[in-house]
Amino acid sequence: MLKIGGNAWWWLLIILFVPIVNLYGMYKMFAGVSRAFGHGVGFALGLWFLNFIFWPLLGFGDDEYRGTPQ
């Protein structure tokens, strides 16, 4: 998910080990994945808070990967 979202591998260290900052890292990862599939911030928040609904929507829906966001 980090690679699809356009983040470097070391973001995983931030997400796992740095308290408080990991919230920003998680948001950045989900926002990047959302943009890579052509969605906005609302979908990114859905991926984060309602993941049991939005990840299957992303995986089994008609969304196409549009490339890594800039």
PDB file of C-alpha atoms in Angstrom:
ATOM      1  CA  MET A   1       0.000   0.000   0.000  1.00  0.00           C
ATOM      2  CA  LEU A   2       2.915   2.325   0.630  1.00  0.00           C
ATOM      3  CA  LYS A   3       4.212   1.842  -2.893  1.00  0.00           C
ATOM      4  CA  ILE A   4       0.776   2.290  -4.481  1.00  0.00           C
ATOM      5  CA  GLY A   5       0.273   5.447  -2.420  1.00  0.00           C
ATOM      6  CA  GLY A   6       3.576   6.902  -3.597  1.00  0.00           C
ATOM      7  CA  ASN A   7       5.395   6.713  -0.245  1.00  0.00           C
ATOM      8  CA  ALA A   8       8.887   5.439   0.469  1.00  0.00           C
ATOM      9  CA  TRP A   9       9.511   2.181   2.355  1.00  0.00           C
ATOM     10  CA  TRP A  10      10.777   4.011   5.444  1.00  0.00           C
ATOM     11  CA  TRP A  11       7.264   5.414   6.042  1.00  0.00           C
ATOM     12  CA  LEU A  12       6.523   1.970   7.442  1.00  0.00           C
ATOM     13  CA  LEU A  13       8.930   2.708  10.295  1.00  0.00           C
ATOM     14  CA  ILE A  14       7.072   5.944  11.039  1.00  0.00           C
ATOM     15  CA  ILE A  15       3.682   4.252  10.900  1.00  0.00           C
ATOM     16  CA  LEU A  16       4.734   1.475  13.250  1.00  0.00           C
ATOM     17  CA  PHE A  17       7.058   3.099  15.763  1.00  0.00           C
ATOM     18  CA  VAL A  18       6.494   6.847  16.166  1.00  0.00           C
ATOM     19  CA  PRO A  19       3.494   7.702  18.364  1.00  0.00           C
ATOM     20  CA  ILE A  20       1.171  10.532  17.252  1.00  0.00           C
ATOM     21  CA  VAL A  21       3.141  10.984  14.008  1.00  0.00           C
ATOM     22  CA  ASN A  22       1.868   7.574  12.934  1.00  0.00           C
ATOM     23  CA  LEU A  23      -1.623   9.069  12.591  1.00  0.00           C
ATOM     24  CA  TYR A  24      -0.320  11.437   9.907  1.00  0.00           C
ATOM     25  CA  GLY A  25       1.575   8.584   8.259  1.00  0.00           C
ATOM     26  CA  MET A  26      -1.556   6.439   8.121  1.00  0.00           C
ATOM     27  CA  TYR A  27      -3.565   9.310   6.649  1.00  0.00           C
ATOM     28  CA  LYS A  28      -0.876   9.964   4.038  1.00  0.00           C
ATOM     29  CA  MET A  29      -0.828   6.299   3.062  1.00  0.00           C
ATOM     30  CA  PHE A  30      -4.619   6.035   2.737  1.00  0.00           C
ATOM     31  CA  ALA A  31      -4.868   9.362   0.890  1.00  0.00           C
ATOM     32  CA  GLY A  32      -2.220   8.201  -1.580  1.00  0.00           C
ATOM     33  CA  VAL A  33      -4.030   4.925  -2.255  1.00  0.00           C
ATOM     34  CA  SER A  34      -7.285   6.823  -2.658  1.00  0.00           C
ATOM     35  CA  ARG A  35      -5.741   9.257  -5.170  1.00  0.00           C
ATOM     36  CA  ALA A  36      -4.095   6.370  -7.062  1.00  0.00           C
ATOM     37  CA  PHE A  37      -7.568   5.003  -7.759  1.00  0.00           C
ATOM     38  CA  GLY A  38      -9.121   8.379  -8.619  1.00  0.00           C
ATOM     39  CA  HIS A  39     -10.911   9.136  -5.349  1.00  0.00           C
ATOM     40  CA  GLY A  40     -10.644  11.985  -2.884  1.00  0.00           C
ATOM     41  CA  VAL A  41     -10.197  12.644   0.803  1.00  0.00           C
ATOM     42  CA  GLY A  42     -13.620  11.274   1.747  1.00  0.00           C
ATOM     43  CA  PHE A  43     -12.739   7.889   0.314  1.00  0.00           C
ATOM     44  CA  ALA A  44      -9.388   7.979   2.141  1.00  0.00           C
ATOM     45  CA  LEU A  45     -11.191   8.562   5.439  1.00  0.00           C
ATOM     46  CA  GLY A  46     -13.508   5.680   4.562  1.00  0.00           C
ATOM     47  CA  LEU A  47     -10.500   3.437   3.954  1.00  0.00           C
ATOM     48  CA  TRP A  48      -9.232   4.364   7.397  1.00  0.00           C
ATOM     49  CA  PHE A  49     -12.357   4.302   9.560  1.00  0.00           C
ATOM     50  CA  LEU A  50     -14.722   1.989   7.675  1.00  0.00           C
ATOM     51  CA  ASN A  51     -12.084  -0.282   6.209  1.00  0.00           C
ATOM     52  CA  PHE A  52     -14.304  -3.384   6.201  1.00  0.00           C
ATOM     53  CA  ILE A  53     -16.561  -1.600   3.665  1.00  0.00           C
ATOM     54  CA  PHE A  54     -14.186   0.556   1.599  1.00  0.00           C
ATOM     55  CA  TRP A  55     -11.319  -1.910   0.961  1.00  0.00           C
ATOM     56  CA  PRO A  56     -13.672  -4.476  -0.618  1.00  0.00           C
ATOM     57  CA  LEU A  57     -15.264  -1.643  -2.622  1.00  0.00           C
ATOM     58  CA  LEU A  58     -11.825  -0.749  -3.910  1.00  0.00           C
ATOM     59  CA  GLY A  59     -10.812  -4.350  -4.565  1.00  0.00           C
ATOM     60  CA  PHE A  60     -13.985  -5.709  -6.116  1.00  0.00           C
ATOM     61  CA  GLY A  61     -15.483  -2.535  -7.603  1.00  0.00           C
ATOM     62  CA  ASP A  62     -14.943  -0.997 -11.013  1.00  0.00           C
ATOM     63  CA  ASP A  63     -12.108   1.263  -9.877  1.00  0.00           C
ATOM     64  CA  GLU A  64      -8.963   1.220 -11.977  1.00  0.00           C
ATOM     65  CA  TYR A  65      -5.431   1.955 -10.836  1.00  0.00           C
ATOM     66  CA  ARG A  66      -4.436   5.273 -12.387  1.00  0.00           C
ATOM     67  CA  GLY A  67      -0.832   5.308 -11.309  1.00  0.00           C
ATOM     68  CA  THR A  68       1.111   6.634  -8.370  1.00  0.00           C
ATOM     69  CA  PRO A  69      -0.106  10.098  -7.302  1.00  0.00           C
ATOM     70  CA  GLN A  70       2.256  13.037  -7.719  1.00  0.00           C
TER      71      GLN A  70
END
